[in-house]
Coordinates of C-alpha atoms in Angstrom, one line a residue:
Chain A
X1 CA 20.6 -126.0 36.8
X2 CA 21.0 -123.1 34.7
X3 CA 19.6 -120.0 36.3
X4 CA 20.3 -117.5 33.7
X5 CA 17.6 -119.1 31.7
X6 CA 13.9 -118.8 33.1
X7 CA 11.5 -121.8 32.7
X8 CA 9.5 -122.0 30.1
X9 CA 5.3 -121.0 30.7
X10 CA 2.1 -120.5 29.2
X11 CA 0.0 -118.3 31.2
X12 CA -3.5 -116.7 29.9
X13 CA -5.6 -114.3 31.8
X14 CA -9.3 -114.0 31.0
X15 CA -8.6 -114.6 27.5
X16 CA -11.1 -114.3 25.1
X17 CA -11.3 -114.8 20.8
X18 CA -14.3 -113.4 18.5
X19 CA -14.0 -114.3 14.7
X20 CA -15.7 -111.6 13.1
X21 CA -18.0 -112.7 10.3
X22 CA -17.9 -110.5 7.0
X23 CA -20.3 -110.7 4.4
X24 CA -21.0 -114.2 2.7
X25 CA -19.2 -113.1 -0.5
X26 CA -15.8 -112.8 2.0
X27 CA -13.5 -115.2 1.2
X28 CA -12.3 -115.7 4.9
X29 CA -15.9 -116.7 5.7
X30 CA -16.2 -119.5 2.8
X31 CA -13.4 -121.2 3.8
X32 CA -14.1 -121.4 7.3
X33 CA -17.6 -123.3 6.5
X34 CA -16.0 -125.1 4.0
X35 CA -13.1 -126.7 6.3
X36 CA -16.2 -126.8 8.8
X37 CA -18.6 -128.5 6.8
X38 CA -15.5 -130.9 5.8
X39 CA -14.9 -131.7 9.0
X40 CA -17.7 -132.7 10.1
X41 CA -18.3 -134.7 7.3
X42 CA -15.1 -136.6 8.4
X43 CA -15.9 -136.9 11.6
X44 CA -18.4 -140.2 12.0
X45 CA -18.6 -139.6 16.0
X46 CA -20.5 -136.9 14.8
X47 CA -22.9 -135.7 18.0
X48 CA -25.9 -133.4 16.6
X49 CA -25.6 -131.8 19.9
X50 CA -24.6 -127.9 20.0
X51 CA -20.6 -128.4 21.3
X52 CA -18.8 -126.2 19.1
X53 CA -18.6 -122.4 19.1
X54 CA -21.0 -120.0 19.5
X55 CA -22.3 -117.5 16.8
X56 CA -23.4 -113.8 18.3
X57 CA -24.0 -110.8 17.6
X58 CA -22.6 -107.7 18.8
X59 CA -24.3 -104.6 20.1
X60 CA -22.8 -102.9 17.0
X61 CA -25.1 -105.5 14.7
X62 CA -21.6 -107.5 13.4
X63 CA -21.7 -111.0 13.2
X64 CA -19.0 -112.7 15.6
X65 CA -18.2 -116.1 16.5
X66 CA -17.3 -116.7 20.0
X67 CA -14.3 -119.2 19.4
X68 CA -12.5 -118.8 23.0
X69 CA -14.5 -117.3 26.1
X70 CA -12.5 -116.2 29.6
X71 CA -10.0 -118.6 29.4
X72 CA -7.6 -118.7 32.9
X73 CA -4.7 -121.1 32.2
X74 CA -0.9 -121.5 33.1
X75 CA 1.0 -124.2 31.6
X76 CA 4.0 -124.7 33.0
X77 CA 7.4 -126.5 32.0
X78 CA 7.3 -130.2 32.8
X79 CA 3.3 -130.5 31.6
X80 CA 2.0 -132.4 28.6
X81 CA -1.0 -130.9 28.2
X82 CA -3.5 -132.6 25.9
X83 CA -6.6 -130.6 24.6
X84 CA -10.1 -132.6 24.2
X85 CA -13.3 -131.7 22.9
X86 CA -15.6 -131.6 19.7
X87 CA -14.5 -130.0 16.9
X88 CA -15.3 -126.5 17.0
X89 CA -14.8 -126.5 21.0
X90 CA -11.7 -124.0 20.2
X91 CA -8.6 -126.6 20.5
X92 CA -7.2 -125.2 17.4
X93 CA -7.8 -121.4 18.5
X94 CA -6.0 -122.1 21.9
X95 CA -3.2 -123.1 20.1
X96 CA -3.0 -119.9 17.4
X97 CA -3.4 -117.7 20.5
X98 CA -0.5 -119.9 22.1
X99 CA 1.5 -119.4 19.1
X100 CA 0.3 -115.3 18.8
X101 CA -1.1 -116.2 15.8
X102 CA -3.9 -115.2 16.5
X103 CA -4.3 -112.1 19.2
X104 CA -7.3 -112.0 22.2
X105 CA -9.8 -109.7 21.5
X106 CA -9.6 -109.2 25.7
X107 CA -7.4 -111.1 28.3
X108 CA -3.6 -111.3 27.8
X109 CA -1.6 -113.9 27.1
X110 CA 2.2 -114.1 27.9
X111 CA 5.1 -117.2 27.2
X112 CA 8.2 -117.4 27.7
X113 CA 10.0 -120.5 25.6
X114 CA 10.8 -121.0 21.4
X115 CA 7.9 -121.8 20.0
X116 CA 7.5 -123.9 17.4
X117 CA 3.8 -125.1 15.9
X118 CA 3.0 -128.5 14.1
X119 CA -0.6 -127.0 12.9
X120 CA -1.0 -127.9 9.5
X121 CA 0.8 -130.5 7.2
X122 CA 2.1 -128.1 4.8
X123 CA 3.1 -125.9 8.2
X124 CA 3.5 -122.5 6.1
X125 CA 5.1 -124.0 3.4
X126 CA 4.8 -122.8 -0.2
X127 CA 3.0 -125.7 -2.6
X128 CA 5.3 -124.2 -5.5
X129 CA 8.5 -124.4 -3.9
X130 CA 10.3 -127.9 -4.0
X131 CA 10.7 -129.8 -1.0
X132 CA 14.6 -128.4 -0.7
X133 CA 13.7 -125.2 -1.4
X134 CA 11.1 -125.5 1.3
X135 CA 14.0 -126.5 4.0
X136 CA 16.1 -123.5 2.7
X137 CA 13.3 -120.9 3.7
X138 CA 12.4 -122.5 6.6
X139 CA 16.3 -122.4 8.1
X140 CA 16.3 -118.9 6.8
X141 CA 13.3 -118.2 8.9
X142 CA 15.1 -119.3 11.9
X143 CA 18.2 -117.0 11.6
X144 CA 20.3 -120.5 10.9
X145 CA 23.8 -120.3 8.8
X146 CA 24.2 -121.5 5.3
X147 CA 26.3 -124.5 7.0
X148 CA 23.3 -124.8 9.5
X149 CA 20.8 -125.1 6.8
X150 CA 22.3 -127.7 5.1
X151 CA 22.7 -129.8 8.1
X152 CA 19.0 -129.6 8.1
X153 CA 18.3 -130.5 4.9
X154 CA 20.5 -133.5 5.2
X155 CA 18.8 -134.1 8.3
X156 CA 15.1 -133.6 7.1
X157 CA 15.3 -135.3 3.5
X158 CA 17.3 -138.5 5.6
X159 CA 13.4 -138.3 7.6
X160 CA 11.1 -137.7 5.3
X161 CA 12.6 -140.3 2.5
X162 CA 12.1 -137.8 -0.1
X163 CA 14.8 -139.1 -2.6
X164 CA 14.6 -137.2 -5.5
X165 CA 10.7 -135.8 -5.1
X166 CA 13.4 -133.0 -3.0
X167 CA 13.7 -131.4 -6.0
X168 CA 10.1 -131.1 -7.1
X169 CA 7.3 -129.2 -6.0
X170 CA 5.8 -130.2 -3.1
X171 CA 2.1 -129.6 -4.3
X172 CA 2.5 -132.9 -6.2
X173 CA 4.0 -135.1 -2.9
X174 CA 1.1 -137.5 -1.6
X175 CA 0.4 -136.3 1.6
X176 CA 2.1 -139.1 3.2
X177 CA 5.4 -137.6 1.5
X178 CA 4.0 -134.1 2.9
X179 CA 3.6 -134.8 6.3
X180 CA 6.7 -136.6 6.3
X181 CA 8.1 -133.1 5.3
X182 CA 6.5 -131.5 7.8
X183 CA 7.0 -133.2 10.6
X184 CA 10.6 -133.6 9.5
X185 CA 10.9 -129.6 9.3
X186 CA 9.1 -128.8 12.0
X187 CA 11.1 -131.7 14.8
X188 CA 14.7 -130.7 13.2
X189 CA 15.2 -128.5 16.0
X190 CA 14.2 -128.7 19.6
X191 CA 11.8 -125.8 20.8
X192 CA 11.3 -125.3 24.3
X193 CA 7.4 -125.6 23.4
X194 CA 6.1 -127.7 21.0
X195 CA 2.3 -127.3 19.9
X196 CA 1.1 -130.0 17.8
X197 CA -2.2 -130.3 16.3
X198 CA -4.1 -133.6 15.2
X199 CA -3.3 -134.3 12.2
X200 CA 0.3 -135.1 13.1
X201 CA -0.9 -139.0 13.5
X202 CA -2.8 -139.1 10.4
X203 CA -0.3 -141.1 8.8
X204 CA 0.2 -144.9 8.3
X205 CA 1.3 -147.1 10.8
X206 CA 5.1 -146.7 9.1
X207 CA 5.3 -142.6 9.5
X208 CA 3.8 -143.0 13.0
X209 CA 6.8 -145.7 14.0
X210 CA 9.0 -143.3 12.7
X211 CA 7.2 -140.0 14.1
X212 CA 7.3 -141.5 17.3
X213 CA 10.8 -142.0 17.9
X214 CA 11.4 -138.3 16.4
X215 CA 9.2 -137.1 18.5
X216 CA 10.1 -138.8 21.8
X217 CA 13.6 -137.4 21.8
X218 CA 12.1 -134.1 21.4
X219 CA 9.1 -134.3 23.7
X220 CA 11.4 -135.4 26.3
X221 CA 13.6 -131.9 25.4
X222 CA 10.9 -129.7 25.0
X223 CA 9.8 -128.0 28.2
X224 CA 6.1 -128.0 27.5
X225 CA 4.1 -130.3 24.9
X226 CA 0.6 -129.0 24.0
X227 CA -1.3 -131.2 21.4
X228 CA -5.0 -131.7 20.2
X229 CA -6.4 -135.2 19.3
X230 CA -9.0 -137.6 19.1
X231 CA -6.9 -140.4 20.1
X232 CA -7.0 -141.8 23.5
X233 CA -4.2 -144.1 23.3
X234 CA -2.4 -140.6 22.4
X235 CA -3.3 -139.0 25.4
X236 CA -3.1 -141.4 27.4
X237 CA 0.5 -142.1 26.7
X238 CA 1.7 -138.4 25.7
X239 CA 0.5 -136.4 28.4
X240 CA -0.2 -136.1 31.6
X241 CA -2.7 -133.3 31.8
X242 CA -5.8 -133.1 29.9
X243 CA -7.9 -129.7 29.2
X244 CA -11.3 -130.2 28.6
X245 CA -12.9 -127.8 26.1
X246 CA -16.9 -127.0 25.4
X247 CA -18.0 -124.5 23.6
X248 CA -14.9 -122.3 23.6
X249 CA -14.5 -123.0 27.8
X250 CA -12.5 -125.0 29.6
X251 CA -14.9 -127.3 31.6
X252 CA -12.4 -129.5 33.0
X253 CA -8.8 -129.3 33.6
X254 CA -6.7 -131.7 35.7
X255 CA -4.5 -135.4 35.3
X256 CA -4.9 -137.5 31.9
X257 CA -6.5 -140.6 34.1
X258 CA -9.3 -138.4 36.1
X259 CA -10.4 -136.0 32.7
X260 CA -10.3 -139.1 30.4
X261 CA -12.5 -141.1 32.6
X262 CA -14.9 -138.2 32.7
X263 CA -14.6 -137.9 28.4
X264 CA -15.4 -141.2 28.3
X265 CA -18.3 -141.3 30.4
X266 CA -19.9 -138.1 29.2
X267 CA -19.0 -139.6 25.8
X268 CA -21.2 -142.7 26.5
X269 CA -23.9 -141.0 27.6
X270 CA -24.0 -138.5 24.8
X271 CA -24.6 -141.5 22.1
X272 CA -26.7 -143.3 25.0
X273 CA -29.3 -140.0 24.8
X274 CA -29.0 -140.5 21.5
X275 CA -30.1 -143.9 20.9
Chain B
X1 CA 16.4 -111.5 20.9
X2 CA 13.9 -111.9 24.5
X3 CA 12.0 -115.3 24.3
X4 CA 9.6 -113.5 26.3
X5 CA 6.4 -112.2 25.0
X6 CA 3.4 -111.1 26.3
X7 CA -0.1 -110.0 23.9
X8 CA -2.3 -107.9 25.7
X9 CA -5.9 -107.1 24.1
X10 CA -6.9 -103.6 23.3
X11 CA -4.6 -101.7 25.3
X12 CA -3.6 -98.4 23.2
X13 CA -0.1 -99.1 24.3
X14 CA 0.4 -102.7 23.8
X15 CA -1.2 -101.9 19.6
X16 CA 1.6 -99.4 19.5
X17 CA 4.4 -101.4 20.9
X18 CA 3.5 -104.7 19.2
X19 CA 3.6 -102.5 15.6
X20 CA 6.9 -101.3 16.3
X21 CA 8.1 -104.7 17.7
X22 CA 6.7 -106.4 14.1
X23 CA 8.7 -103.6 11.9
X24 CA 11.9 -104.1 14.0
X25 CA 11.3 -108.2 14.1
X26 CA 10.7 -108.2 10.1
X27 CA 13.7 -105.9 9.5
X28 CA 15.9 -108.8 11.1
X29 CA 14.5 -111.3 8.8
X30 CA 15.4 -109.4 5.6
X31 CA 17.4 -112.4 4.3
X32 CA 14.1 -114.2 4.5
X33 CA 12.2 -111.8 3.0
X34 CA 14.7 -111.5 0.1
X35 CA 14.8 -115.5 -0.4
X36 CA 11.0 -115.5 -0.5
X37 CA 10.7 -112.0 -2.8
X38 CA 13.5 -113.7 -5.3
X39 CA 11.1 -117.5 -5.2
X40 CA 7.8 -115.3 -5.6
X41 CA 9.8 -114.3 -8.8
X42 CA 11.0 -117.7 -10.0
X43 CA 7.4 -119.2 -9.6
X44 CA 6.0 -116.1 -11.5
X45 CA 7.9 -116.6 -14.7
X46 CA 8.6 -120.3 -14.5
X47 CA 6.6 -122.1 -17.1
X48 CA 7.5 -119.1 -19.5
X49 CA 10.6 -119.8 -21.5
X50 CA 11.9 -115.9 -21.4
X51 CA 11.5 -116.2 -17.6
X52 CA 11.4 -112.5 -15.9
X53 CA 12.7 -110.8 -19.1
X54 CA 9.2 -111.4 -20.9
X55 CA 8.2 -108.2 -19.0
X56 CA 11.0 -106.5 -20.4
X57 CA 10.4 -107.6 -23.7
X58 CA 7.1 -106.5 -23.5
X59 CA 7.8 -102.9 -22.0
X60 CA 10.6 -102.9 -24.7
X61 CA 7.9 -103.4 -27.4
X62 CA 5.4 -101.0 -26.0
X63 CA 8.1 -98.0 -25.4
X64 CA 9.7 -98.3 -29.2
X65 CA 5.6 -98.0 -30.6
X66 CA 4.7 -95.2 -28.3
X67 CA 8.0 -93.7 -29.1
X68 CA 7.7 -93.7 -32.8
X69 CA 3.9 -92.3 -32.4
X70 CA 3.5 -90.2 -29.7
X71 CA 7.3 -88.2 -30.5
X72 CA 5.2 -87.3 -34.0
X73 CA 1.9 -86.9 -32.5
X74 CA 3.3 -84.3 -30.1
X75 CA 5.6 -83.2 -32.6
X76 CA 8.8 -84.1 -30.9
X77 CA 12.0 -85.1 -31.4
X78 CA 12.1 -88.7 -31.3
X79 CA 16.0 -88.2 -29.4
X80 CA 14.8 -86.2 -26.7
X81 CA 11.5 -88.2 -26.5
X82 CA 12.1 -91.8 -26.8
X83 CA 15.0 -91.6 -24.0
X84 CA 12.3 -89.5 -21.6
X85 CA 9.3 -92.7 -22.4
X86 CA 11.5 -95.3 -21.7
X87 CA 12.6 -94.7 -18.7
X88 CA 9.0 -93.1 -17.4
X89 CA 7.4 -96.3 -18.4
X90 CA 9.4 -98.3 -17.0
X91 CA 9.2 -96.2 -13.3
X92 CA 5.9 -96.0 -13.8
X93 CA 5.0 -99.4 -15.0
X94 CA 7.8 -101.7 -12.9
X95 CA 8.0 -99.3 -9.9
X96 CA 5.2 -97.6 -9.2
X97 CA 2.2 -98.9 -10.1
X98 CA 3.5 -102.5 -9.8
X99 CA 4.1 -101.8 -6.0
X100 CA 0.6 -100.2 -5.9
X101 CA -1.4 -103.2 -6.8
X102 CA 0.7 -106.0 -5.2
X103 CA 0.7 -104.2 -1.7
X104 CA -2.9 -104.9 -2.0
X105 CA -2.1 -108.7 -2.0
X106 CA 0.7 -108.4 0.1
X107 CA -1.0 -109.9 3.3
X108 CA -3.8 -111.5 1.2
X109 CA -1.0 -113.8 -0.6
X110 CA 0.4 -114.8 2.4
X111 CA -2.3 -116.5 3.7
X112 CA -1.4 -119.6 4.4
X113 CA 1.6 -118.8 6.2
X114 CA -0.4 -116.1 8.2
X115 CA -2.3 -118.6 9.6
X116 CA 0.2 -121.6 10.4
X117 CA 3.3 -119.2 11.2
X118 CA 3.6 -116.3 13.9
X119 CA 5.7 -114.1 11.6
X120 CA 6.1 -110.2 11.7
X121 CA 3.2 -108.8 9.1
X122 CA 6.3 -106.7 8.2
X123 CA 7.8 -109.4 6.4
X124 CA 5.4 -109.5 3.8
X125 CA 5.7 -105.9 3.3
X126 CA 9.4 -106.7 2.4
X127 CA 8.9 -109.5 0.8
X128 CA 6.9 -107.6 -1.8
X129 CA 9.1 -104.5 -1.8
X130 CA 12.3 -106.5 -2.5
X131 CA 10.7 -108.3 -5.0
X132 CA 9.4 -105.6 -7.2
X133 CA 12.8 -104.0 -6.6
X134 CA 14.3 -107.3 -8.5
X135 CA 11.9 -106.7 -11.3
X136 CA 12.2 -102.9 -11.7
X137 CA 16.2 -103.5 -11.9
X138 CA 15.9 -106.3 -14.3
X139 CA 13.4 -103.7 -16.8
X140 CA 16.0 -100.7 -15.9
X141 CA 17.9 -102.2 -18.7
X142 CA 15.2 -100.9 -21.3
X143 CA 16.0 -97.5 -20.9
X144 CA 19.7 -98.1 -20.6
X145 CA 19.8 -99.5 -24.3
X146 CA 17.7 -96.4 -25.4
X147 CA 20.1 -94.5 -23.6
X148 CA 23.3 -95.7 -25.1
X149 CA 21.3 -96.1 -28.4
X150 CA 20.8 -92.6 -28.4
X151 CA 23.6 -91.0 -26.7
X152 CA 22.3 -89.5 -24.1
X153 CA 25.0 -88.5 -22.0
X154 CA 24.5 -88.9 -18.2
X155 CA 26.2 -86.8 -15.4
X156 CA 27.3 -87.2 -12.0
X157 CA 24.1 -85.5 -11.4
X158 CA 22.4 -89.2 -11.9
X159 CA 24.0 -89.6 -8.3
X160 CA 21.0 -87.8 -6.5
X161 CA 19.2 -90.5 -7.6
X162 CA 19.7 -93.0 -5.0
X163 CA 18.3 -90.7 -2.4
X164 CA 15.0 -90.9 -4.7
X165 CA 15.7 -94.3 -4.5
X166 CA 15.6 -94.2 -0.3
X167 CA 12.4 -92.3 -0.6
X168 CA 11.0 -95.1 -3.0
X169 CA 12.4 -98.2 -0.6
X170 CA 10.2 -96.4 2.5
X171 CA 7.3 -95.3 0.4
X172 CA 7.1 -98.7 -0.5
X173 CA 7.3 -100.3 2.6
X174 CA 4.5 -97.9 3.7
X175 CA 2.3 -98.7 1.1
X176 CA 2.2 -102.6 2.0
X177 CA 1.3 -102.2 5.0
X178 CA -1.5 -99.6 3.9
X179 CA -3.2 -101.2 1.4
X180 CA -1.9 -104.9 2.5
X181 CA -4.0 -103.7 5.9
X182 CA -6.9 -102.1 3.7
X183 CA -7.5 -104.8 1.6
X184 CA -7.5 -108.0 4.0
X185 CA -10.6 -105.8 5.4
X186 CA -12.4 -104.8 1.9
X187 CA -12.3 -107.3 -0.5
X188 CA -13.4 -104.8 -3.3
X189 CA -10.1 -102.0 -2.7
X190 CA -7.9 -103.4 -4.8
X191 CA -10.0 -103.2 -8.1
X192 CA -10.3 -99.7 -7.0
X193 CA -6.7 -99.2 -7.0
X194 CA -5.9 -100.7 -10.2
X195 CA -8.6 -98.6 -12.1
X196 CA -6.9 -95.4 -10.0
X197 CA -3.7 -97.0 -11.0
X198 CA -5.3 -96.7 -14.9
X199 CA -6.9 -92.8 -14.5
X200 CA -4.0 -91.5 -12.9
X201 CA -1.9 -92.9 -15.3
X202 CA -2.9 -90.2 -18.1
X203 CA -2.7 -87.5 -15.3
X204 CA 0.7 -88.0 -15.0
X205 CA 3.7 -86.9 -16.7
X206 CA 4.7 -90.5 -18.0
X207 CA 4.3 -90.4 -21.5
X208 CA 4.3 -86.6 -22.5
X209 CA 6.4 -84.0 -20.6
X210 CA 5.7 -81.6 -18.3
X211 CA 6.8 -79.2 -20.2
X212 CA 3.9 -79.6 -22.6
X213 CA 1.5 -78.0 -19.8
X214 CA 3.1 -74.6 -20.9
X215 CA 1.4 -72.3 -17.8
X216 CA -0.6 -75.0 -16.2
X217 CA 3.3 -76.5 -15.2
X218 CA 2.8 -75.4 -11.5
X219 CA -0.5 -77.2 -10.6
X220 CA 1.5 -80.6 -11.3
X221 CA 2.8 -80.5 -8.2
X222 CA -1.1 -81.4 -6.4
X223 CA -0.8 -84.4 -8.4
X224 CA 1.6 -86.2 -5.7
X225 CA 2.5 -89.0 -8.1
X226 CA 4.8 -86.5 -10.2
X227 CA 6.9 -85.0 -7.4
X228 CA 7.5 -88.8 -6.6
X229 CA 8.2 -89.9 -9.7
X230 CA 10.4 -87.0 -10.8
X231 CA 12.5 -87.8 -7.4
X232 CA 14.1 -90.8 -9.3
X233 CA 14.0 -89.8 -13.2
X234 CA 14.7 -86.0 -12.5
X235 CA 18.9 -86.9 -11.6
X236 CA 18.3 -89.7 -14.5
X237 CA 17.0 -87.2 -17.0
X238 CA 19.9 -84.6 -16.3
X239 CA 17.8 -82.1 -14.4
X240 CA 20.1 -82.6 -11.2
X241 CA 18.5 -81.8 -7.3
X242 CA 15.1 -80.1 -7.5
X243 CA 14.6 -79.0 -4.0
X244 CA 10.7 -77.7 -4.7
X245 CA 10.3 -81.4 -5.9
X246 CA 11.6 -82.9 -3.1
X247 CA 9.7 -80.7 -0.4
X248 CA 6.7 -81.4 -2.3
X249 CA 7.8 -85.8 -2.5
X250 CA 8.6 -85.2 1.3
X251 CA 5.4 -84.2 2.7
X252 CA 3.5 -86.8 0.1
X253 CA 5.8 -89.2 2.0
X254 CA 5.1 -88.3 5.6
X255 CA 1.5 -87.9 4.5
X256 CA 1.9 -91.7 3.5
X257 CA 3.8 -93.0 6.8
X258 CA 1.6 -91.3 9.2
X259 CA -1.9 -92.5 7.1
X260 CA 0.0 -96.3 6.8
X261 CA 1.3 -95.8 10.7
X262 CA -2.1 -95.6 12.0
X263 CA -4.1 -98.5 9.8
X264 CA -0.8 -100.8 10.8
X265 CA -1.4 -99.7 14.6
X266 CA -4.6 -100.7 14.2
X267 CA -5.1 -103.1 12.0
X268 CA -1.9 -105.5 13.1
X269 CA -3.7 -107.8 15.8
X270 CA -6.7 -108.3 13.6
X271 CA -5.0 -109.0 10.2
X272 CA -4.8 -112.6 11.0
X273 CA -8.7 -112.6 11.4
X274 CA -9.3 -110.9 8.1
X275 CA -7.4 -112.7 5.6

């Protein structure tokens, strides 16, 4: 046991996120509907019932959307925490504040651990930029060598199968060749907590062989594994916590088996109210 | 580096120590933010076959016509005048007003990786300031032809130019994170800047001389753009250390860090809500 280095944790106290909502013309505000609208249009569980985030306004007359309210959490290392809930419920906002992306508008937040995110497929990369360009910035980014960085290239174009789309820029890849990169980037070296969300098992049945045995060698390294998805099967073989999200609070927080027989049965009888 | 952190909401303290924490975490990753500033310059000029010197070529064009006219216009001596143009445009054009309108995007451009990355805000602001330093090095060479084309003889006096340039590095710095903070908030700030980019042009000594103001010389000083231009071409121009120039460059300066200390302070934690 090393006790020079502290455990890794997560802990939140009363934590809370507004958006604020700028005029319509705001760019900020367009996309957010947009990738909302798109969502939901994805989504074919749709449920017309009000689950996702609340829109208020402030004493000061500006518009604010309630994405995270009073959230008390402490992750600690060990857990595989799984986040449920609709879309909008705040999954992806608990991970930002995880990641200090973004900051609580009240509460504190405090982690101790590397952190690395798996939040979008193109994870912060430049569209422009070829795929080995890409690697180059992101070693950079972690304070690697010029040796170091090209053991990680070798390592990440050997994953993502990238052949000679490496030198090209990645804005043309199909996103199957993107997320390969992604992943690839992102899984080349082990952080001590690893936030992942859904998207990561978009892919076909190949890249989620593949992603798999990536990722199992570094989940089992990792200290603490945070992911959002709508897949059960996930949860239910990733983690072995569940947080239960509604409305920007957590309604329900304990072992994968008790929480995912309550999502399941609230699940049935949503569509059974429904029907 | 501590792989603890802790984000605490509001506190007056926690704003100040988190901005200072963001400066001194972005100062670490200046190989980064040279490696992006040099891509952001590749992508710029890559489907153009001159590349980076079609600028040049373009400020090379403009200084020989407004040398030719305005040195008879104002009756000059197109050997004292064209030397004086070239390198004022070129300050003016590549150094200061370029840094003026892309320290409105400097956050706004960044976007993507805002929003997927927790990176210090202070890397953008380098990012951008290394970059135009790249492109106002590769123009410098307009004014160097003129000046070997015209013999114009330059002393050891030039040397008190890389203080100037010091002053320039900070000011810039300070700007980014100014109007990069000002403009994530207010969409419509940075068409403001560039038509005060426009007015002030003609205000300032760029293209005639402040000699030409005969009595009215000593109310250039109120313009703050001369002292801080003349920091850099004064030494370049032969007209050695000006120590009412620099007084007058140093309090525009502090004027500068103290206006961009406070909007950073406050505007840091909510930046990745804006953009």
């Amino acid at each position: 046991m090393n006790i020079s280095a502290p455990a890794s944790f997560i802990k939140m106290e009363h934590l809370s996120i507004e958006f604020p909502v700028f005029q319509l013309e705001s760019r900020s505000l367009k996309k957010t509907l947009f990738s909302n609208v798109k969502k939901m249009m994805n989504n074919p569980q749709r449920h017309h019932q009000r689950t996702g985030a609340e829109i208020v306004t402030t004493a000061n007359n500006d518009v604010v959307v309630q994405a995270l309210r009073d959230i008390n959490l402490t992750i600690q290392s060990g857990e595989r925490v799984g986040l449920i809930g609709h879309n909008g419920a705040g999954k992806s906002t608990l991970l930002r504040a995880i990641t200090g992306i973004y900051e609580p508008n009240s509460g504190h937040i405090q982690s101790h651990g590397h952190i690395e995110a798996l939040l979008s497929t193109n994870a912060g990369m430049n569209p422009l930029l070829s795929g080995r360009e890409n690697i180059y910035l992101r070693g950079k980014r972690l304070g690697l060598s010029q040796k170091k960085i090209q053991e990680l290239a070798k390592d990440v174009e050997a994953f993502a199968e990238l052949n000679e789309f490496i030198e090209l820029p990645i804005k043309i890849y199909s996103s199957g060749m993107l997320m390969r990169l992604g992943f690839g980037l992102s899984t080349s070296i082990v952080p001590n907590i690893l936030l992942m969300d859904e998207w990561f098992m978009a892919g076909d049945s190949n890249f989620q062989e593949k992603a798999r045995n990536r990722l199992v060698s570094i989940v089992d390294k990792a200290d603490i594994l945070v992911l959002t998805t709508h897949s059960l099967s996930i949860l239910q073989q990733w983690c072995n916590r569940l947080i239960w999200l509604k409305a920007g609070q957590i309604i329900a927080d304990g072992p994968t088996d008790i929480i995912l027989d309550q999502y399941k049965r609230a699940m049935t009888t949503d569509s059974g109210a429904q029907n | 580096m501590s792989l603890l952190t802790k984000i605490n909401s509001n506190t007056a303290h926690s704003r100040y120590y988190q901005a200072l924490m963001d400066i001194i975490k972005g100062f670490k990753l200046w190989r980064l933010a040279l490696s992006l500033g040099w891509f952001d310059i590749k992508l710029r000029y890559k489907g153009s076959a001159l590349g980076p010197l079609w600028i040049t070529s373009t400020s090379a064009a403009m200084t020989a016509t407004m040398g030719v006219i305005y040195s008879s216009l104002f009756k000059m001596d197109i050997h004292e005048y064209l030397p004086f143009v070239a390198l004022s445009t070129v300050l003016w054009g590549q150094g200061i007003a370029l840094t003026l309108s892309d320290a409105c995007q400097c956050f706004l451009q960044a976007n993507d990786t805002i929003h997927s990355i927790k990176l210090p805000f202070f890397l953008q602001a380098l990012r951008t300031v290394f970059r135009n330093i790249i492109i106002l090095s590769l123009n410098l060479i307009i004014p160097i032809i003129v000046f070997i084309l015209f013999k114009v003889h330059v002393g050891w006096n030039a040397l008190f130019v890389l203080p100037g340039f010091i002053l320039w590095f900070i000011n810039g710095l300070a700007v980014c994170l100014l109007l990069g903070c000002i403009c994530a908030r207010y969409r419509d700030i940075p068409q403001i800047i560039n038509s005060f980019i426009q007015i002030i042009f003609y205000v300032t000594p760029i293209i005639w001389l402040p000699q030409q103001l005969k009595h009215h010389i000593a109310y250039l000083v109120y313009n703050p753009l001369y002292p801080l231009i003349e920091v850099v071409r004064g030494p370049l121009l032969n007209n050695g250390f000006n120590g009412t120039i620099w007084i007058y460059a140093l309090v525009y300066s502090m004027l500068i860090w103290l206006a961009s200390g406070y909007i950073f302070i406050r505007a840091r934690g909510r930046l990745a809500f804006w953009i």
